[in-house]
PDB file of C-alpha atoms and ligand atoms in Angstrom:
ATOM      1  CA  MET K 257     -19.076   4.311  22.760  1.00 97.00           C
ATOM      2  CA  LYS K 258     -17.168   1.389  24.279  1.00 98.00           C
ATOM      3  CA  ILE K 259     -13.428   1.901  24.755  1.00 98.00           C
ATOM      4  CA  PHE K 260     -11.096  -1.007  25.552  1.00 98.00           C
ATOM      5  CA  ILE K 261      -7.459  -0.482  26.495  1.00 98.00           C
ATOM      6  CA  ALA K 262      -5.619  -3.725  25.810  1.00 98.00           C
ATOM      7  CA  LYS K 263      -2.399  -4.709  27.547  1.00 97.00           C
ATOM      8  CA  ASP K 264      -0.711  -5.608  24.255  1.00 97.00           C
ATOM      9  CA  TYR K 265      -1.286  -6.109  20.539  1.00 98.00           C
ATOM     10  CA  GLU K 266      -2.384  -9.723  20.965  1.00 98.00           C
ATOM     11  CA  GLU K 267      -5.111  -8.747  23.421  1.00 98.00           C
ATOM     12  CA  LEU K 268      -6.178  -5.838  21.193  1.00 98.00           C
ATOM     13  CA  SER K 269      -6.523  -8.206  18.224  1.00 98.00           C
ATOM     14  CA  THR K 270      -8.434 -10.780  20.291  1.00 98.00           C
ATOM     15  CA  ILE K 271     -10.917  -8.211  21.626  1.00 98.00           C
ATOM     16  CA  ALA K 272     -11.505  -6.691  18.183  1.00 98.00           C
ATOM     17  CA  TYR K 273     -11.766 -10.076  16.479  1.00 98.00           C
ATOM     18  CA  GLY K 274     -14.387 -11.108  19.077  1.00 98.00           C
ATOM     19  CA  TYR K 275     -16.770  -8.506  17.628  1.00 98.00           C
ATOM     20  CA  ILE K 276     -16.270  -9.756  14.076  1.00 98.00           C
ATOM     21  CA  LYS K 277     -16.588 -13.383  15.131  1.00 97.00           C
ATOM     22  CA  ASP K 278     -19.917 -12.751  16.916  1.00 97.00           C
ATOM     23  CA  ILE K 279     -21.348 -11.214  13.755  1.00 97.00           C
ATOM     24  CA  VAL K 280     -20.103 -13.986  11.458  1.00 96.00           C
ATOM     25  CA  LYS K 281     -21.468 -16.650  13.822  1.00 95.00           C
ATOM     26  CA  SER K 282     -24.881 -15.039  14.201  1.00 95.00           C
ATOM     27  CA  ASN K 283     -25.259 -14.189  10.502  1.00 96.00           C
ATOM     28  CA  PRO K 284     -23.325 -16.367   8.031  1.00 94.00           C
ATOM     29  CA  ARG K 285     -24.302 -13.895   5.258  1.00 97.00           C
ATOM     30  CA  ALA K 286     -23.076 -10.795   7.058  1.00 98.00           C
ATOM     31  CA  VAL K 287     -21.313  -7.949   5.268  1.00 98.00           C
ATOM     32  CA  LEU K 288     -17.976  -6.996   6.812  1.00 98.00           C
ATOM     33  CA  GLY K 289     -16.358  -3.644   6.064  1.00 98.00           C
ATOM     34  CA  LEU K 290     -12.600  -4.209   6.160  1.00 98.00           C
ATOM     35  CA  ALA K 291      -9.473  -2.050   6.286  1.00 98.00           C
ATOM     36  CA  THR K 292      -5.846  -2.431   5.290  1.00 97.00           C
ATOM     37  CA  GLY K 293      -2.793  -1.131   7.177  1.00 95.00           C
ATOM     38  CA  SER K 294      -0.674  -2.775   9.874  1.00 95.00           C
ATOM     39  CA  THR K 295      -3.112  -2.579  12.756  1.00 98.00           C
ATOM     40  CA  PRO K 296      -5.727  -5.114  11.533  1.00 98.00           C
ATOM     41  CA  LEU K 297      -3.125  -7.803  10.711  1.00 98.00           C
ATOM     42  CA  GLY K 298      -3.545  -9.550  14.082  1.00 98.00           C
ATOM     43  CA  ILE K 299      -7.314  -9.657  13.575  1.00 98.00           C
ATOM     44  CA  TYR K 300      -6.874 -11.186  10.108  1.00 98.00           C
ATOM     45  CA  ARG K 301      -4.507 -13.814  11.517  1.00 98.00           C
ATOM     46  CA  LEU K 302      -7.127 -14.794  14.106  1.00 97.00           C
ATOM     47  CA  MET K 303      -9.831 -14.943  11.419  1.00 97.00           C
ATOM     48  CA  ALA K 304      -7.653 -17.283   9.357  1.00 97.00           C
ATOM     49  CA  GLU K 305      -6.847 -19.489  12.357  1.00 96.00           C
ATOM     50  CA  ASP K 306     -10.503 -19.822  13.355  1.00 94.00           C
ATOM     51  CA  CYS K 307     -11.581 -20.470   9.791  1.00 89.00           C
ATOM     52  CA  ALA K 308      -9.128 -23.378   9.582  1.00 85.00           C
ATOM     53  CA  GLN K 309     -10.942 -24.897  12.553  1.00 85.00           C
ATOM     54  CA  LYS K 310     -14.614 -24.018  12.658  1.00 87.00           C
ATOM     55  CA  ILE K 311     -15.834 -20.668  11.337  1.00 94.00           C
ATOM     56  CA  SER K 312     -16.859 -20.475   7.701  1.00 95.00           C
ATOM     57  CA  TYR K 313     -16.873 -17.365   5.513  1.00 97.00           C
ATOM     58  CA  LYS K 314     -18.411 -19.085   2.482  1.00 97.00           C
ATOM     59  CA  GLU K 315     -21.381 -16.718   2.317  1.00 97.00           C
ATOM     60  CA  ILE K 316     -19.856 -13.650   3.970  1.00 98.00           C
ATOM     61  CA  ARG K 317     -19.386 -10.552   1.806  1.00 98.00           C
ATOM     62  CA  THR K 318     -16.579  -8.072   2.442  1.00 98.00           C
ATOM     63  CA  VAL K 319     -16.220  -4.469   1.346  1.00 98.00           C
ATOM     64  CA  ASN K 320     -12.906  -2.630   1.659  1.00 98.00           C
ATOM     65  CA  LEU K 321     -12.362   1.034   2.349  1.00 98.00           C
ATOM     66  CA  ASP K 322      -9.848   2.122  -0.228  1.00 98.00           C
ATOM     67  CA  GLU K 323      -7.300   1.514  -2.974  1.00 97.00           C
ATOM     68  CA  TYR K 324      -4.409   3.394  -4.561  1.00 96.00           C
ATOM     69  CA  VAL K 325      -5.092   4.898  -7.984  1.00 96.00           C
ATOM     70  CA  GLY K 326      -2.941   3.202 -10.614  1.00 95.00           C
ATOM     71  CA  LEU K 327      -2.063   0.008  -8.745  1.00 95.00           C
ATOM     72  CA  SER K 328      -3.464  -3.229 -10.140  1.00 94.00           C
ATOM     73  CA  ALA K 329      -4.611  -6.225  -8.103  1.00 95.00           C
ATOM     74  CA  THR K 330      -1.272  -7.940  -8.748  1.00 95.00           C
ATOM     75  CA  HIS K 331       0.891  -5.019  -7.542  1.00 94.00           C
ATOM     76  CA  ASP K 332       2.291  -6.109  -4.181  1.00 93.00           C
ATOM     77  CA  GLN K 333       1.400  -2.756  -2.580  1.00 94.00           C
ATOM     78  CA  SER K 334      -2.157  -2.611  -3.847  1.00 96.00           C
ATOM     79  CA  TYR K 335      -4.804  -3.021  -1.189  1.00 97.00           C
ATOM     80  CA  ARG K 336      -6.477  -5.805  -3.207  1.00 98.00           C
ATOM     81  CA  TYR K 337      -3.170  -7.720  -3.072  1.00 97.00           C
ATOM     82  CA  PHE K 338      -2.845  -6.973   0.658  1.00 97.00           C
ATOM     83  CA  MET K 339      -6.302  -8.357   1.370  1.00 98.00           C
ATOM     84  CA  GLN K 340      -5.742 -11.484  -0.677  1.00 98.00           C
ATOM     85  CA  THR K 341      -2.397 -12.344   0.868  1.00 97.00           C
ATOM     86  CA  ASN K 342      -3.313 -11.442   4.450  1.00 98.00           C
ATOM     87  CA  LEU K 343      -6.884 -12.690   4.581  1.00 98.00           C
ATOM     88  CA  PHE K 344      -8.920 -13.791   1.577  1.00 98.00           C
ATOM     89  CA  ASN K 345      -6.513 -16.533   0.452  1.00 97.00           C
ATOM     90  CA  LYS K 346      -6.420 -17.859   4.028  1.00 97.00           C
ATOM     91  CA  ILE K 347     -10.162 -18.214   4.610  1.00 97.00           C
ATOM     92  CA  ASP K 348     -12.879 -19.988   2.652  1.00 96.00           C
ATOM     93  CA  ILE K 349     -14.506 -16.820   1.245  1.00 97.00           C
ATOM     94  CA  PRO K 350     -15.161 -16.958  -2.535  1.00 98.00           C
ATOM     95  CA  LEU K 351     -13.189 -14.096  -4.116  1.00 97.00           C
ATOM     96  CA  GLN K 352     -16.309 -12.890  -5.952  1.00 98.00           C
ATOM     97  CA  ASN K 353     -17.774 -12.017  -2.521  1.00 98.00           C
ATOM     98  CA  THR K 354     -14.894  -9.634  -1.783  1.00 98.00           C
ATOM     99  CA  PHE K 355     -15.022  -6.024  -2.936  1.00 98.00           C
ATOM    100  CA  VAL K 356     -12.140  -3.533  -3.079  1.00 98.00           C
ATOM    101  CA  PRO K 357     -12.190  -0.377  -5.234  1.00 98.00           C
ATOM    102  CA  ASP K 358     -10.420  -0.945  -8.567  1.00 97.00           C
ATOM    103  CA  GLY K 359      -7.436   1.414  -8.849  1.00 96.00           C
ATOM    104  CA  THR K 360      -7.030   0.863 -12.591  1.00 96.00           C
ATOM    105  CA  GLY K 361      -9.311   2.492 -15.140  1.00 90.00           C
ATOM    106  CA  ASP K 362     -11.319   5.689 -14.802  1.00 96.00           C
ATOM    107  CA  PRO K 363     -11.334   6.678 -11.108  1.00 96.00           C
ATOM    108  CA  VAL K 364     -14.473   8.825 -11.380  1.00 96.00           C
ATOM    109  CA  ALA K 365     -16.483   5.984 -12.937  1.00 97.00           C
ATOM    110  CA  GLU K 366     -15.084   3.622 -10.317  1.00 98.00           C
ATOM    111  CA  CYS K 367     -16.289   5.909  -7.507  1.00 98.00           C
ATOM    112  CA  ARG K 368     -19.833   5.870  -8.895  1.00 98.00           C
ATOM    113  CA  ARG K 369     -19.686   2.069  -9.341  1.00 98.00           C
ATOM    114  CA  TYR K 370     -18.505   1.662  -5.742  1.00 98.00           C
ATOM    115  CA  ASP K 371     -21.291   3.884  -4.382  1.00 98.00           C
ATOM    116  CA  ALA K 372     -23.869   1.777  -6.207  1.00 98.00           C
ATOM    117  CA  LEU K 373     -22.267  -1.368  -4.809  1.00 98.00           C
ATOM    118  CA  LEU K 374     -22.275   0.028  -1.257  1.00 98.00           C
ATOM    119  CA  ASP K 375     -25.980   0.749  -1.595  1.00 98.00           C
ATOM    120  CA  THR K 376     -26.564  -2.979  -2.138  1.00 98.00           C
ATOM    121  CA  LEU K 377     -24.259  -4.162   0.648  1.00 98.00           C
ATOM    122  CA  PRO K 378     -25.201  -2.585   4.001  1.00 98.00           C
ATOM    123  CA  ARG K 379     -22.325  -3.269   6.370  1.00 98.00           C
ATOM    124  CA  ASP K 380     -22.974  -5.084   9.657  1.00 98.00           C
ATOM    125  CA  ILE K 381     -19.644  -3.833  10.954  1.00 98.00           C
ATOM    126  CA  GLN K 382     -16.924  -1.534   9.615  1.00 98.00           C
ATOM    127  CA  LEU K 383     -13.366  -2.084  10.804  1.00 98.00           C
ATOM    128  CA  LEU K 384     -11.242   1.098  10.852  1.00 98.00           C
ATOM    129  CA  GLY K 385      -7.697   2.166  11.576  1.00 98.00           C
ATOM    130  CA  ILE K 386      -6.742   5.803  12.124  1.00 98.00           C
ATOM    131  CA  GLY K 387      -3.983   7.939  10.628  1.00 95.00           C
ATOM    132  CA  THR K 388      -1.708  10.104  12.771  1.00 94.00           C
ATOM    133  CA  ASN K 389      -3.614  13.096  11.326  1.00 94.00           C
ATOM    134  CA  GLY K 390      -6.984  11.564  12.279  1.00 97.00           C
ATOM    135  CA  HIS K 391      -7.837  10.200   8.833  1.00 95.00           C
ATOM    136  CA  ILE K 392     -10.178   7.243   8.441  1.00 98.00           C
ATOM    137  CA  ALA K 393      -9.882   5.291   5.216  1.00 97.00           C
ATOM    138  CA  PHE K 394      -8.209   7.946   2.997  1.00 95.00           C
ATOM    139  CA  ASN K 395     -10.544  10.693   4.206  1.00 96.00           C
ATOM    140  CA  GLU K 396      -7.987  13.314   5.087  1.00 93.00           C
ATOM    141  CA  PRO K 397      -8.657  16.335   7.380  1.00 95.00           C
ATOM    142  CA  GLY K 398     -11.191  18.680   5.790  1.00 96.00           C
ATOM    143  CA  THR K 399     -13.238  15.934   4.096  1.00 97.00           C
ATOM    144  CA  PRO K 400     -16.966  16.682   4.536  1.00 98.00           C
ATOM    145  CA  PHE K 401     -18.826  14.207   6.736  1.00 98.00           C
ATOM    146  CA  GLU K 402     -21.404  13.821   3.912  1.00 98.00           C
ATOM    147  CA  SER K 403     -18.817  12.551   1.396  1.00 98.00           C
ATOM    148  CA  ARG K 404     -19.321   9.362  -0.574  1.00 98.00           C
ATOM    149  CA  THR K 405     -16.689   7.435  -2.573  1.00 98.00           C
ATOM    150  CA  HIS K 406     -14.192   9.886  -4.062  1.00 98.00           C
ATOM    151  CA  THR K 407     -10.619  10.244  -5.242  1.00 97.00           C
ATOM    152  CA  VAL K 408      -8.149  11.972  -2.966  1.00 96.00           C
ATOM    153  CA  THR K 409      -4.691  13.436  -3.193  1.00 93.00           C
ATOM    154  CA  LEU K 410      -2.853  11.990  -0.230  1.00 89.00           C
ATOM    155  CA  ASN K 411      -1.462  14.314   2.437  1.00 86.00           C
ATOM    156  CA  GLN K 412       2.303  14.399   2.860  1.00 91.00           C
ATOM    157  CA  SER K 413       1.974  12.805   6.327  1.00 86.00           C
ATOM    158  CA  THR K 414       0.085   9.854   4.805  1.00 84.00           C
ATOM    159  CA  ILE K 415       2.634   9.495   1.985  1.00 92.00           C
ATOM    160  CA  ASP K 416       5.456   9.563   4.573  1.00 91.00           C
ATOM    161  CA  ALA K 417       3.694   6.991   6.767  1.00 87.00           C
ATOM    162  CA  ASN K 418       3.081   4.621   3.828  1.00 87.00           C
ATOM    163  CA  ALA K 419       6.567   4.996   2.334  1.00 91.00           C
ATOM    164  CA  ARG K 420       7.778   2.167   4.601  1.00 89.00           C
ATOM    165  CA  PHE K 421       6.003  -0.318   2.328  1.00 88.00           C
ATOM    166  CA  PHE K 422       7.610   0.918  -0.923  1.00 91.00           C
ATOM    167  CA  GLN K 423      11.210   0.796  -2.241  1.00 91.00           C
ATOM    168  CA  SER K 424      11.327   4.589  -2.156  1.00 92.00           C
ATOM    169  CA  ILE K 425       8.986   7.422  -1.223  1.00 93.00           C
ATOM    170  CA  ASN K 426       8.728   8.369  -4.925  1.00 93.00           C
ATOM    171  CA  GLU K 427       6.909   5.111  -5.611  1.00 92.00           C
ATOM    172  CA  VAL K 428       4.085   5.853  -3.162  1.00 93.00           C
ATOM    173  CA  PRO K 429       1.011   6.672  -5.268  1.00 94.00           C
ATOM    174  CA  ARG K 430      -0.197  10.235  -4.747  1.00 95.00           C
ATOM    175  CA  ARG K 431      -3.866   9.472  -5.310  1.00 96.00           C
ATOM    176  CA  ALA K 432      -6.341   6.981  -3.941  1.00 97.00           C
ATOM    177  CA  ILE K 433      -9.998   6.042  -4.142  1.00 98.00           C
ATOM    178  CA  THR K 434     -11.680   6.014  -0.780  1.00 98.00           C
ATOM    179  CA  MET K 435     -15.054   5.192   0.667  1.00 98.00           C
ATOM    180  CA  GLY K 436     -16.531   8.424   1.975  1.00 98.00           C
ATOM    181  CA  ILE K 437     -17.368   9.263   5.560  1.00 98.00           C
ATOM    182  CA  LYS K 438     -21.108   9.010   4.956  1.00 98.00           C
ATOM    183  CA  ASP K 439     -20.791   5.361   3.913  1.00 98.00           C
ATOM    184  CA  ILE K 440     -18.455   4.548   6.795  1.00 98.00           C
ATOM    185  CA  MET K 441     -21.067   5.982   9.152  1.00 98.00           C
ATOM    186  CA  ALA K 442     -23.799   3.893   7.489  1.00 98.00           C
ATOM    187  CA  ALA K 443     -22.382   0.660   8.948  1.00 98.00           C
ATOM    188  CA  LYS K 444     -24.406  -0.715  11.865  1.00 98.00           C
ATOM    189  CA  ARG K 445     -21.330  -0.870  14.089  1.00 98.00           C
ATOM    190  CA  LEU K 446     -17.924   0.810  13.829  1.00 98.00           C
ATOM    191  CA  LEU K 447     -14.849  -0.939  15.225  1.00 98.00           C
ATOM    192  CA  LEU K 448     -11.711   1.224  15.376  1.00 98.00           C
ATOM    193  CA  VAL K 449      -8.317  -0.178  16.326  1.00 98.00           C
ATOM    194  CA  ALA K 450      -5.135   1.812  17.035  1.00 98.00           C
ATOM    195  CA  THR K 451      -1.719   1.113  18.490  1.00 98.00           C
ATOM    196  CA  GLY K 452       1.297   3.154  19.517  1.00 98.00           C
ATOM    197  CA  THR K 453       2.032   6.561  20.989  1.00 98.00           C
ATOM    198  CA  ASN K 454       2.199   8.062  17.470  1.00 97.00           C
ATOM    199  CA  LYS K 455      -1.602   7.624  17.350  1.00 98.00           C
ATOM    200  CA  ALA K 456      -2.229   9.097  20.826  1.00 98.00           C
ATOM    201  CA  ASP K 457      -2.911  12.690  19.680  1.00 98.00           C
ATOM    202  CA  ALA K 458      -5.233  11.559  16.892  1.00 98.00           C
ATOM    203  CA  ILE K 459      -7.149   9.293  19.284  1.00 98.00           C
ATOM    204  CA  ALA K 460      -7.523  12.022  21.908  1.00 98.00           C
ATOM    205  CA  LYS K 461      -8.752  14.490  19.289  1.00 98.00           C
ATOM    206  CA  ALA K 462     -11.084  11.949  17.677  1.00 98.00           C
ATOM    207  CA  LEU K 463     -12.726  10.783  20.887  1.00 98.00           C
ATOM    208  CA  LYS K 464     -12.597  13.841  23.141  1.00 97.00           C
ATOM    209  CA  GLY K 465     -12.222  16.816  20.789  1.00 97.00           C
ATOM    210  CA  LYS K 466     -14.853  18.664  18.801  1.00 97.00           C
ATOM    211  CA  SER K 467     -16.580  16.481  16.202  1.00 98.00           C
ATOM    212  CA  ASP K 468     -15.740  18.250  12.945  1.00 97.00           C
ATOM    213  CA  PRO K 469     -13.938  17.569   9.636  1.00 98.00           C
ATOM    214  CA  SER K 470     -10.574  18.867  10.920  1.00 98.00           C
ATOM    215  CA  CYS K 471     -10.303  15.393  12.495  1.00 98.00           C
ATOM    216  CA  PRO K 472     -12.216  12.937  10.266  1.00 98.00           C
ATOM    217  CA  ALA K 473     -12.257  10.208  12.957  1.00 98.00           C
ATOM    218  CA  SER K 474     -14.134  12.580  15.291  1.00 98.00           C
ATOM    219  CA  VAL K 475     -17.247  11.736  13.247  1.00 98.00           C
ATOM    220  CA  LEU K 476     -17.384   8.512  15.272  1.00 98.00           C
ATOM    221  CA  GLN K 477     -18.773  10.561  18.157  1.00 98.00           C
ATOM    222  CA  GLN K 478     -21.959  10.891  16.073  1.00 98.00           C
ATOM    223  CA  HIS K 479     -22.500   7.113  15.603  1.00 98.00           C
ATOM    224  CA  ASN K 480     -24.570   5.186  18.133  1.00 98.00           C
ATOM    225  CA  ASP K 481     -22.640   1.893  18.080  1.00 98.00           C
ATOM    226  CA  VAL K 482     -18.878   2.345  18.254  1.00 98.00           C
ATOM    227  CA  VAL K 483     -16.217   0.071  19.717  1.00 98.00           C
ATOM    228  CA  ILE K 484     -12.670   1.402  20.101  1.00 98.00           C
ATOM    229  CA  VAL K 485      -9.804  -0.956  20.927  1.00 98.00           C
ATOM    230  CA  LEU K 486      -6.470   0.668  21.792  1.00 98.00           C
ATOM    231  CA  ASP K 487      -3.162  -0.347  23.249  1.00 98.00           C
ATOM    232  CA  GLN K 488      -1.733   1.685  26.097  1.00 97.00           C
ATOM    233  CA  GLY K 489       0.364   3.863  23.789  1.00 98.00           C
ATOM    234  CA  ALA K 490      -2.597   4.920  21.638  1.00 98.00           C
ATOM    235  CA  ALA K 491      -4.669   5.560  24.783  1.00 98.00           C
ATOM    236  CA  SER K 492      -1.924   7.535  26.538  1.00 97.00           C
ATOM    237  CA  LYS K 493      -3.387  10.997  25.884  1.00 97.00           C
ATOM    238  CA  LEU K 494      -7.014  10.130  26.685  1.00 96.00           C
ATOM    239  CA  VAL K 495      -8.365  11.823  29.769  1.00 85.00           C
ATOM    240  CA  PHE K 496     -11.532  10.195  31.145  1.00 79.00           C
TER     241      PHE K 496
HETATM  242  C1  F6R I 204      -6.448   1.563   5.246  1.00 75.95           C
HETATM  243  C2  F6R I 204      -6.971   2.771   5.826  1.00 75.95           C
HETATM  244  C3  F6R I 204      -6.140   3.723   6.615  1.00 75.95           C
HETATM  245  C4  F6R I 204      -5.424   3.053   7.788  1.00 75.95           C
HETATM  246  C5  F6R I 204      -4.645   4.067   8.610  1.00 75.95           C
HETATM  247  C6  F6R I 204      -3.866   3.398   9.722  1.00 75.95           C
HETATM  248  O1  F6R I 204      -7.465   0.857   4.547  1.00 75.95           O
HETATM  249  O2  F6R I 204      -8.107   2.989   5.638  1.00 75.95           O
HETATM  250  O3  F6R I 204      -6.967   4.744   7.099  1.00 75.95           O
HETATM  251  O4  F6R I 204      -6.368   2.411   8.590  1.00 75.95           O
HETATM  252  O5  F6R I 204      -3.764   4.762   7.780  1.00 75.95           O
HETATM  253  O6  F6R I 204      -2.921   2.522   9.181  1.00 75.95           O
HETATM  254  P1  F6R I 204      -2.035   1.572  10.102  1.00 75.95           P
HETATM  255  O7  F6R I 204      -2.954   0.531  10.670  1.00 75.95           O
HETATM  256  O8  F6R I 204      -1.017   0.977   9.173  1.00 75.95           O
HETATM  257  O9  F6R I 204      -1.429   2.445  11.162  1.00 75.95           O
END
């Protein structure tokens, strides 16, 4: 496991983007596992800037981690909308090469469809953020490490954390579809980014605590190719 502690958010984004860029340059047909949330935004900005100059995503495929149940692609808080406005519309990737779970329709059928899709798209790298409770994607504490795509009822801490994006906390969807931990672990390389002291406990538990479902991100200890990029706040409770 490689751990970088960046001096600021810009450096964190540059280090993390470097790993994605190397993959896209060495394999123009690579499959990138992507995440939503605030932390990857700097990486997506760098991807867009580089694409405007020299790096093409025309044959790249992307697979996202999760989506809210009930939100359509045009809802401004859906993860499909987030990806289009923050990345896909700013690079030259054809939209048909981008995959995000569909939050409309029958969630159970959508989970099975997504599993079948994941089986055809082995990820070269999976980008991850982490929740303050140690979640990865929407795999909340207690999720078995063997899980595949499933629907979840969001924990109160996740609803509270995501309320900042909605007009009121009542509008935050209570359910989501998420890639399971087994499929996250199937990626060749995992790249986790985290910022801020509010993530420090989760990072310490994930990287130095016992690897078990009480902290979903602690599963990363069982993967053989993991890169962690933190700012000083997120790294502040790590003891080496
Ligand atoms: C989003 C996702 C979540 C976030 C996590 C951290 O696709 O999978 O697990 O990565 O909630 O979110 P931010 O980056 O907003 O702190």
